[in-house]
Structure formats: C-alpha cells, structure tokens
Short mmCIF file of C-alpha atoms and ligand atoms in Angstrom, two decimals:
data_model
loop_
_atom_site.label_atom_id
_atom_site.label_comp_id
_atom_site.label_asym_id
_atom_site.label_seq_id
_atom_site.Cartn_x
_atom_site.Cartn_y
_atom_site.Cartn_z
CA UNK A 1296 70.32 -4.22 -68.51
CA UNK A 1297 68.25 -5.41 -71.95
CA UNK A 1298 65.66 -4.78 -69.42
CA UNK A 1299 66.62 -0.52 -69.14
CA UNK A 1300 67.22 -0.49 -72.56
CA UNK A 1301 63.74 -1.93 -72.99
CA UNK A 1302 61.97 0.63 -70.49
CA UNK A 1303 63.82 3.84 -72.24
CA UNK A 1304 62.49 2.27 -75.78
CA UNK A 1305 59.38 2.44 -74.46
CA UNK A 1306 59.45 5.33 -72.40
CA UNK A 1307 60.80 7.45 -75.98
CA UNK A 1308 57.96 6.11 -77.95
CA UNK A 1309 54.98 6.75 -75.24
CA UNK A 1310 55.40 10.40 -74.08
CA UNK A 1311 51.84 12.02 -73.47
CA UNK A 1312 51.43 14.97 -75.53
CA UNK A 1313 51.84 18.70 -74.17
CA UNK A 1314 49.41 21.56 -74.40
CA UNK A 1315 52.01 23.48 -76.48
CA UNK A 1316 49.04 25.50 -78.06
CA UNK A 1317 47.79 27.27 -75.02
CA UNK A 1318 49.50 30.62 -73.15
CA UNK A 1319 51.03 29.20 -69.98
CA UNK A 1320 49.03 31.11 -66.95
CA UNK A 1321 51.38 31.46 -64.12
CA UNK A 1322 50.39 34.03 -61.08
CA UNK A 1323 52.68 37.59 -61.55
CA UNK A 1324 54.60 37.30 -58.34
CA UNK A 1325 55.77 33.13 -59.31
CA UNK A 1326 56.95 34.37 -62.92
CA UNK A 1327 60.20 35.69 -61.99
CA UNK A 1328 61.09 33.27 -59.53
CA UNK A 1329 60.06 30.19 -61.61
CA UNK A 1330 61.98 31.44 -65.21
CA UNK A 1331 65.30 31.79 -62.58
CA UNK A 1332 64.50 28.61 -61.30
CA UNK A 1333 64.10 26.68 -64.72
CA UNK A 1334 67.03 28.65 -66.36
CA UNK A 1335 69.67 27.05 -63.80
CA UNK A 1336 67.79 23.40 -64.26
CA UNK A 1337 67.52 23.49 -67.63
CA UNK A 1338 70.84 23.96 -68.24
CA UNK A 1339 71.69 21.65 -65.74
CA UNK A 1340 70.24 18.67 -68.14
CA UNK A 1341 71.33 20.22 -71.01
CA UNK A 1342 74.44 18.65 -71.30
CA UNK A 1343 75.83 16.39 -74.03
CA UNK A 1344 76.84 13.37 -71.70
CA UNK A 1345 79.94 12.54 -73.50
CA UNK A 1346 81.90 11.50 -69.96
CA UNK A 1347 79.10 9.46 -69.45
CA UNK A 1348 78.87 7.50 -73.01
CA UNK A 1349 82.46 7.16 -72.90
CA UNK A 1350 82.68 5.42 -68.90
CA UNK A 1351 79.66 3.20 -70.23
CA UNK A 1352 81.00 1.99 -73.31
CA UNK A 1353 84.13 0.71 -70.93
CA UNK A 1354 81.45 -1.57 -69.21
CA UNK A 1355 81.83 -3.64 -72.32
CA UNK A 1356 77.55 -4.07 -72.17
CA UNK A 1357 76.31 -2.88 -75.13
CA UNK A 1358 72.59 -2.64 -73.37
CA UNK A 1359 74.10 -0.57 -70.61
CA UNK A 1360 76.12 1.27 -72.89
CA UNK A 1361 72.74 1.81 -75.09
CA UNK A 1362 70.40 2.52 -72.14
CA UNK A 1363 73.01 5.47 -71.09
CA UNK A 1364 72.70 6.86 -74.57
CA UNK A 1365 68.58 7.13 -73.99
CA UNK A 1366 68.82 8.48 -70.46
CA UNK A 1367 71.11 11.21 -71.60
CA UNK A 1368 68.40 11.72 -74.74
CA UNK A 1369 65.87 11.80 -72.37
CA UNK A 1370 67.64 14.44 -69.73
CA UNK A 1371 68.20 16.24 -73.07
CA UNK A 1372 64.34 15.90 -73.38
CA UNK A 1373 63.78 17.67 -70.09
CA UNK A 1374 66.53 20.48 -71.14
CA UNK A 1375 63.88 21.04 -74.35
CA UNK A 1376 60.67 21.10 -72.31
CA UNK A 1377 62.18 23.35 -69.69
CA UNK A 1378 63.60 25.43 -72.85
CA UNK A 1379 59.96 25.80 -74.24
CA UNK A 1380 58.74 26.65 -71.23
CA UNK A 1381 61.40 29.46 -70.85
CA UNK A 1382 60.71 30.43 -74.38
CA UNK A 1383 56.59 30.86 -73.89
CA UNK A 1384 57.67 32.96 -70.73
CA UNK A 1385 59.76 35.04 -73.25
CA UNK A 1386 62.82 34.27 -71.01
CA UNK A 1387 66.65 33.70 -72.09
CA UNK A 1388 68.31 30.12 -71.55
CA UNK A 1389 71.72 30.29 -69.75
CA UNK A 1390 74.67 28.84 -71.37
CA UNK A 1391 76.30 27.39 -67.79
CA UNK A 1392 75.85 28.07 -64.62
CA UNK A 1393 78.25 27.55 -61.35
CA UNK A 1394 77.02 24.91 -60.35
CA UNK A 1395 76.67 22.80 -63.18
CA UNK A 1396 80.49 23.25 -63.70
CA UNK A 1397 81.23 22.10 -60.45
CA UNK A 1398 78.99 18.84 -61.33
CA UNK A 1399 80.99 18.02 -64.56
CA UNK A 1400 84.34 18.64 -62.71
CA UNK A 1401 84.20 16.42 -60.21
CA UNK A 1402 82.24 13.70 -62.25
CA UNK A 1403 85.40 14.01 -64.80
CA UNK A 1404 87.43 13.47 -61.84
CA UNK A 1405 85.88 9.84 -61.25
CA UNK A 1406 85.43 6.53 -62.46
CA UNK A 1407 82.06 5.46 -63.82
CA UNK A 1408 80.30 4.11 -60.38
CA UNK A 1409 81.48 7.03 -58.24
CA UNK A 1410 80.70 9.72 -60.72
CA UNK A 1411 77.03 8.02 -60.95
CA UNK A 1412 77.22 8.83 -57.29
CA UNK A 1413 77.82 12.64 -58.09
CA UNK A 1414 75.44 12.31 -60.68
CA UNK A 1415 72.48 10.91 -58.40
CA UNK A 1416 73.05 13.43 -56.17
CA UNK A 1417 71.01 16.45 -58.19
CA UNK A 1418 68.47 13.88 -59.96
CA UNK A 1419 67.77 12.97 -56.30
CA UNK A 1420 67.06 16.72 -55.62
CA UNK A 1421 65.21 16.71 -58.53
CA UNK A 1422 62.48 14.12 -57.90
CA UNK A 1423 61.25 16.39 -55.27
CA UNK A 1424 62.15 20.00 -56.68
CA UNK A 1425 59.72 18.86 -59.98
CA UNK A 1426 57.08 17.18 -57.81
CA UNK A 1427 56.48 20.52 -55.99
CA UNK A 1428 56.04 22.19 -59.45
CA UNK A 1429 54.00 19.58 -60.54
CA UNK A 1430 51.79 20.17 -57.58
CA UNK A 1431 52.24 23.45 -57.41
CA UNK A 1432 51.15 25.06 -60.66
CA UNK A 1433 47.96 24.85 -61.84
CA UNK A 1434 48.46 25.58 -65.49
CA UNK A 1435 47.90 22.65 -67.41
CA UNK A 1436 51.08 23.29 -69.68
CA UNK A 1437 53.64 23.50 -66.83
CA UNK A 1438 51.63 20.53 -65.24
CA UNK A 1439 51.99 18.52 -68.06
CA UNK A 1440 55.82 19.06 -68.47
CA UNK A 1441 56.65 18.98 -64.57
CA UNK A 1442 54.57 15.26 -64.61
CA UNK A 1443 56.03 13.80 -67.39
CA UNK A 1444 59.67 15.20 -66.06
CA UNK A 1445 58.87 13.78 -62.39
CA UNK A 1446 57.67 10.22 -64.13
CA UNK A 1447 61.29 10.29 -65.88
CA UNK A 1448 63.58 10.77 -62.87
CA UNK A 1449 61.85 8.16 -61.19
CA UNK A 1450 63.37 5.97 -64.07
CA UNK A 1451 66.51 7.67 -63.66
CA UNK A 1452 66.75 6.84 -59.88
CA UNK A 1453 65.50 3.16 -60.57
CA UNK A 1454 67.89 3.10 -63.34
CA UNK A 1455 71.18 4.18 -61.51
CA UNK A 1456 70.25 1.85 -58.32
CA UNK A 1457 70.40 -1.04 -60.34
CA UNK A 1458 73.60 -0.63 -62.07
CA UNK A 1459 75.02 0.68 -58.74
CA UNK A 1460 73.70 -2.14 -56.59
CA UNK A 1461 75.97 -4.39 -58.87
CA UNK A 1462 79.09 -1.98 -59.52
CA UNK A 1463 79.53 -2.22 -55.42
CA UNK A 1464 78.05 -5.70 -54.53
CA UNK A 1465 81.95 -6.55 -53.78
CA UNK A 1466 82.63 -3.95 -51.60
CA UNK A 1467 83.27 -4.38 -48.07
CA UNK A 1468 80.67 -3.22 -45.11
CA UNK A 1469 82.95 -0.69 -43.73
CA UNK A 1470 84.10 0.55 -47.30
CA UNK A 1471 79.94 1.07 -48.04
CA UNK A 1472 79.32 3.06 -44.74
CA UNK A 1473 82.27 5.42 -45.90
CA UNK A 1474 81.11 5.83 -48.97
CA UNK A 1475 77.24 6.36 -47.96
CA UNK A 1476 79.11 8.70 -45.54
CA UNK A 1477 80.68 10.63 -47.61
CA UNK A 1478 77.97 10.72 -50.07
CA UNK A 1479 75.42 11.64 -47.34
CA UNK A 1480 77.50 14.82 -46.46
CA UNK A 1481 77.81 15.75 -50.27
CA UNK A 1482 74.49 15.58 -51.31
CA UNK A 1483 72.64 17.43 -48.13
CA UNK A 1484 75.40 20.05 -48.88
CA UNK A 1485 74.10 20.04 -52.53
CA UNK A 1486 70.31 20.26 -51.07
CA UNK A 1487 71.57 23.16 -49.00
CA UNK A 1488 72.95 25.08 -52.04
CA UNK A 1489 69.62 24.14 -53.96
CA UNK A 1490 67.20 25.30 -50.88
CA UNK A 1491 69.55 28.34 -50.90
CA UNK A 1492 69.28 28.79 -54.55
CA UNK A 1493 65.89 28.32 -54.74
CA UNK A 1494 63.84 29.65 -52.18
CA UNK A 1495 61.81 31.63 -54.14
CA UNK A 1496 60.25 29.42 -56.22
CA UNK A 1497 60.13 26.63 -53.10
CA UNK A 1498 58.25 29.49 -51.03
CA UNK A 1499 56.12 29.98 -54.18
CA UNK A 1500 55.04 26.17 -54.87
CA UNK A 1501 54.13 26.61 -50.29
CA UNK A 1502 57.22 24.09 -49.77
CA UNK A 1503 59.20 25.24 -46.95
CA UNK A 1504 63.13 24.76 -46.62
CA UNK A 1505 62.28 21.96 -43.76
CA UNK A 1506 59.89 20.17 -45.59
CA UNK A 1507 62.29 19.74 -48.58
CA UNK A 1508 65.33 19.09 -46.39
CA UNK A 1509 63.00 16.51 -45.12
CA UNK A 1510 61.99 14.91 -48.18
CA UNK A 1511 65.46 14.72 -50.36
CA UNK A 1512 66.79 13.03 -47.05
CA UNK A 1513 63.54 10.55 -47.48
CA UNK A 1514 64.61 10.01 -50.69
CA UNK A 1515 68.43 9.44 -50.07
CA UNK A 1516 67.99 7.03 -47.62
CA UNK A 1517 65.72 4.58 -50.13
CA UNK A 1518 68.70 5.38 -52.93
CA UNK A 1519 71.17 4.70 -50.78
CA UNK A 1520 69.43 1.47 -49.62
CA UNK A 1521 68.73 0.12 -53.24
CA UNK A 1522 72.50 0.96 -53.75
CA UNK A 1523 74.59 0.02 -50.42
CA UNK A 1524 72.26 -3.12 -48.78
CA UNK A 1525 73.31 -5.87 -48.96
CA UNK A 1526 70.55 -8.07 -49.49
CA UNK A 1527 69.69 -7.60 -53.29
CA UNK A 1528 66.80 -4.77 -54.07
CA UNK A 1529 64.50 -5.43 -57.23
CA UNK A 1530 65.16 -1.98 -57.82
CA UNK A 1531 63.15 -1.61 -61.34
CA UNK A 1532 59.61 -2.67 -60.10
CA UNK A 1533 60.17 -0.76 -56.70
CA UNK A 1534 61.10 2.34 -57.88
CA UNK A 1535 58.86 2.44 -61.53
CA UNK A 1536 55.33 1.26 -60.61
CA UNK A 1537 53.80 -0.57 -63.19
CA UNK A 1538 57.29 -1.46 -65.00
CA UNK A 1539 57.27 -4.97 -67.15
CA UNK A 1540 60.80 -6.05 -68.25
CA UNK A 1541 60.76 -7.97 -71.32
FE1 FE2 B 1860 66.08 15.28 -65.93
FE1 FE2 B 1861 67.30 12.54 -64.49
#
C-alpha cells in the first residue's frame, strides 16, 4: 500500500493546469442537459468520506489508511472541478440527491471490503460516463477537467482492485461467484438508473444506451477479474499505464 500512498502523492502534486480563464463554449441544446448531469455527479463526489476513513483506519495500515484519506481528497477534487464548471455555466450545486443517499446507506450498512464493492459500483460507471464527456466536448475547459477526472478514476479502479484482491484472497470459489453475482446484478441495475438518468447528456456526447450498457459491463468484468481471480493480478501497472511504485 506505501506504493498507493506513493501514486496519490504524486498524483496531488502533478495535476495539469485548467483553462480557468476562458468562457466554457458548450452548443445551446447540450447546456441544459450537461449542468443536470454534473449537478447529480458532483454531488455524488462531494462527500466527506468519514465511513470510509473510519473502516480504513480499522485495517491497522497506516499507508492504506493514508492513501484513503488522498482518494477521498481527490474525489473531493472532482466535486470542485465539476463545481467550477457548474459555476462558469451560472448553474446551482445540489445539496443531495436520491441517489447518492441510497449509496451512503447501504455503504453504512457494510463492512469495509463489501462497502468498497458498493462504492466501485458508480466509479465504475464513471470511467465511462467522463470518457464520453471527455470525447465529447470540444471546449478545451470541459476537456481539460473531464481528462484529468477520467485519468483519476482509473487510479481509483486500480486502487480498489488491489486492496480488494487481498481483502477476499481467502474466500471460497463458490462464496466469490455469489458475491460477483450479486454484485453483477447491483451494479447493471445502477447502470440502468444512470442510462435512465442520463440520457440526455449520453444522447448529447452521440453515446447510445447500448453502447454504454456495453462498455460499463466491459469494464465490470476486468474489475471483477482483478478482484475475484484467483491467480494474483498486478493490478497497479495494469490498470495505471505508466505507474512506477517506489
Ligand atoms: Fe471521482
Ligand atoms: Fe473515483
């Protein structure tokens, strides 16, 4: 884990600066959908992590314990870009939305490894919701914030697969298939909701429904395979391209 703690040092101290300066250019008919879009994100990642800090610090790892405290920063990070964002667009922030509330709930409800499950599940959505704004606006601003957000996650994902891989090395076969299971059924419920939720802006960036069920389920399966295999993953340098541990 000095590794993690390692990559989030670096990551804090090496973020590319962001065209702050310029009037974000977005097309009339993707303004609306994109502010509703980034409201219910942003204060998705808003958060204070408390649950979190608290379930790590009973690891008794003071470099996992330390690397959760600069992934929450960081998700904090993304809840001020998107913020700025909003701001620029001259558009409110929400102060909770359904379905954040349901997140916390049931991640209160859980131990450490199985709320990481939960909390995988919308960081996994994630990956690809902020790749198709990444590729989808051409304003150098949004660009800029939807790259360095996408770059991030990736960590995130790497992050969580290599603490999980561990947390559930001694679980039986069968007991991993009804986990992946039940995680499976969770999370493409999750991508429903977000595809549901969504649409607009997913229609907007020319990503249909199908192609993002598609690609979360991509990106599931090589979680859940990091996470569940049993033959040991190095997730870091798979999932971060260009990583160095120390
Ligand atoms: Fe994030
Ligand atoms: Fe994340």
């Amino acid at each position: 884990m000095k590794d993690w703690l390692n990559y989030f040092e670096h990551n804090r101290s090496h973020r590319p600066a962001i065209p702050w300066e310029r009037e974000i250019e977005i097309a009339p008919h993707l303004r609306a959908p994109l502010i509703r879009s980034l409201q219910r994100f942003q204060v998705g990642e808003s958060g204070e992590g408390s649950f979190l800090r608290r379930q790590a610090a009973r690891t008794g790892d003071p470099n996992y314990e330390a690397a959760v405290v600069l992934f929450i920063k960081e998700e904090q990070e993304h809840a001020r870009l998107m913020a700025c964002i909003l701001r620029k667009l001259n558009a409110p922030l929400l102060q909770r939305h359904w379905s954040d509330a349901c997140f916390i709930l049931l991640r209160k409800l859980l131990g450490l490894r199985h709320a990481l499950l939960v909390l995988l599940m919308p960081e996994m959505i994630a990956k690809r919701y902020f790749r198709a704004l990444r590729d989808g606006c051409p304003d150098s601003t949004l660009r800029a914030v939807f790259s360095q957000i996408l770059q991030d996650e990736e960590g995130h994902l790497a992050f969580h697969v290599d603490y999980l891989q561990g947390a559930f090395a001694s679980l039986c076969l069968p007991a991993r298939a009804v986990l992946r299971g039940v995680w499976r059924i969770l999370f493409r419920a999750t991508c429903l909701a977000v595809i549901f939720d969504h649409r607009a802006i997913l229609r907007g960036m020319a990503v249909s429904a199908a192609a993002f069920w598609w690609d979360c389920g991509l990106i599931f399966d090589e979680v859940a395979a990091g996470i569940f295999s049993s033959a040991p993953t190095p997730a870091l340098g798979r999932l971060v391209p260009g990583f160095r541990g120390s």
